């Protein structure tokens, strides 16, 4: 007789069912685990043995073989512990196979038999549901995330002994989903908003456009001009995460091991240091995990002083900026993670930072300035929708009180962004579709330019030598500006404003 228990293996952004098979034969007492398991799974032998004996259950004194099928799928993690323990209890006659069928079990065992949380629980719950599994037994700490997945019964188990009694019918457990997800609004309330920044009206306008259409933006200016402060206000202009977005964001952070218990309720703002490696940015490793661009999914990836990042790291952003997904291929397999983020970058105009500054003379040679600006390749700049020059605010205005008009800029910006977002949702009939993600082949069908605006665009395309990508990105930005004003068509003033930002890219 062979006992079979269902477990789940997260594979990239999805998952696969794993059947934990156990067989017992006469011979010297031993426990062997096969099926391409890693070191953590091999060490499960001692965890499972101690958990079973400390739960006052019998560990069979026989030659035991555990197989994790399919054997060709690499297995990684400690969430197989419970399934392995149950298969041993079944093969030894302490449980019946019928008590384990049509159920899935995940969780790490402590030596005393208690259950510890695992990462990737949303993947596991979705995989179990999609494969017809009716009930998922999991650690109580993972319940908050797992309840985001509908269509499957969730039962929390705190110990191996409790699970044994439940399966035997000697104990009953139930779980009522908590409808109130933890909120971080109070924590965000104290952060910087547009109302806290004096001046920089043009930069604030560009940020509003960028947020409304999810456009990538580059802030260019001297040190101390407020580029970083402006960038950090973006997070508080973005609308709240939808339920679908909460699942995707929480899922990615759980896979990365950054959130195994809590639900992510606010948009991520990832700010990797310029010394970050290429792998940490795009993801990967011997056991491929999400990188910073995936952890910024549905949020903001902030690259402060972008020319300081290694060129190879920056060039690796080109494909995910275009496709909104990242594919990672390693010796152990191929995985894909979503990477639909808004890129916000800052830079100085030259190495010293004062090229073009009105109050301080630049000390860099023309060659140094050129080499510094060339750290950003043309194809990468072509994927940035807006470039805005940020001038320094005069020092005599630092201590001046903010006017009444400026004190309402944040709320006004949020209102027009909400209007533009609703216009896009009505147009695309999809909560996650924004102007920036509109396919070029659909632009003619879903956007409408007035004859004058189309004429201006064609003239500008020839004069500025816009690439095909820049041509379509200009239309997308102009469409966002029109949405901010509730205009059904793109008018000349909308297109002219959009071209101002593309023209600055061409001049880099």
mmCIF file of N, CA and C in Angstrom, residues 2 16 30-31 45 64 112 192 223 238 252 284 324 414 465 478 486 506:
data_model
loop_
_atom_site.group_PDB
_atom_site.id
_atom_site.type_symbol
_atom_site.label_atom_id
_atom_site.label_comp_id
_atom_site.label_asym_id
_atom_site.label_seq_id
_atom_site.Cartn_x
_atom_site.Cartn_y
_atom_site.Cartn_z
ATOM 1 N N UNK A 2 0.449 2.247 -0.756
ATOM 2 C CA UNK A 2 1.139 3.530 -0.824
ATOM 3 C C UNK A 2 0.170 4.627 -0.386
ATOM 4 N N UNK A 16 1.875 24.445 -8.625
ATOM 5 C CA UNK A 16 1.592 23.107 -9.151
ATOM 6 C C UNK A 16 1.312 22.170 -7.987
ATOM 7 N N UNK A 30 14.481 3.656 8.767
ATOM 8 C CA UNK A 30 15.100 4.811 8.096
ATOM 9 C C UNK A 30 14.013 5.600 7.394
ATOM 10 N N UNK A 31 14.375 6.794 7.002
ATOM 11 C CA UNK A 31 13.452 7.667 6.270
ATOM 12 C C UNK A 31 14.224 8.339 5.150
ATOM 13 N N UNK A 45 13.191 15.448 7.425
ATOM 14 C CA UNK A 45 13.182 14.126 8.064
ATOM 15 C C UNK A 45 13.256 14.252 9.577
ATOM 16 N N UNK A 64 11.143 3.652 5.512
ATOM 17 C CA UNK A 64 10.164 4.533 4.868
ATOM 18 C C UNK A 64 10.784 5.266 3.689
ATOM 19 N N UNK A 112 8.238 20.517 18.311
ATOM 20 C CA UNK A 112 7.203 20.143 19.274
ATOM 21 C C UNK A 112 5.862 19.842 18.615
ATOM 22 N N UNK A 192 4.649 63.379 3.304
ATOM 23 C CA UNK A 192 4.671 64.604 2.515
ATOM 24 C C UNK A 192 3.653 64.564 1.381
ATOM 25 N N UNK A 223 21.148 69.719 -7.361
ATOM 26 C CA UNK A 223 20.946 69.235 -5.989
ATOM 27 C C UNK A 223 20.146 70.252 -5.162
ATOM 28 N N UNK A 238 -1.672 58.354 -5.897
ATOM 29 C CA UNK A 238 -2.195 57.166 -6.555
ATOM 30 C C UNK A 238 -3.484 56.703 -5.879
ATOM 31 N N UNK A 252 3.069 38.647 -4.463
ATOM 32 C CA UNK A 252 4.479 38.854 -4.799
ATOM 33 C C UNK A 252 5.322 39.063 -3.547
ATOM 34 N N UNK A 284 15.500 36.813 -9.613
ATOM 35 C CA UNK A 284 16.330 35.674 -10.021
ATOM 36 C C UNK A 284 17.004 35.029 -8.838
ATOM 37 N N UNK A 324 5.656 44.922 -19.207
ATOM 38 C CA UNK A 324 5.034 44.866 -17.868
ATOM 39 C C UNK A 324 5.146 43.485 -17.231
ATOM 40 N N UNK A 414 -5.813 65.162 -6.575
ATOM 41 C CA UNK A 414 -6.461 63.858 -6.396
ATOM 42 C C UNK A 414 -7.818 63.827 -7.092
ATOM 43 N N UNK A 465 12.215 64.364 -35.063
ATOM 44 C CA UNK A 465 12.653 63.011 -35.444
ATOM 45 C C UNK A 465 12.250 61.989 -34.363
ATOM 46 N N UNK A 478 -0.872 62.889 -24.229
ATOM 47 C CA UNK A 478 -1.883 63.876 -24.601
ATOM 48 C C UNK A 478 -3.288 63.373 -24.248
ATOM 49 N N UNK A 486 -11.516 66.274 -18.918
ATOM 50 C CA UNK A 486 -12.798 65.695 -19.348
ATOM 51 C C UNK A 486 -13.090 65.965 -20.812
ATOM 52 N N UNK A 506 14.424 64.452 -26.311
ATOM 53 C CA UNK A 506 15.222 64.486 -27.530
ATOM 54 C C UNK A 506 16.463 65.343 -27.389
#
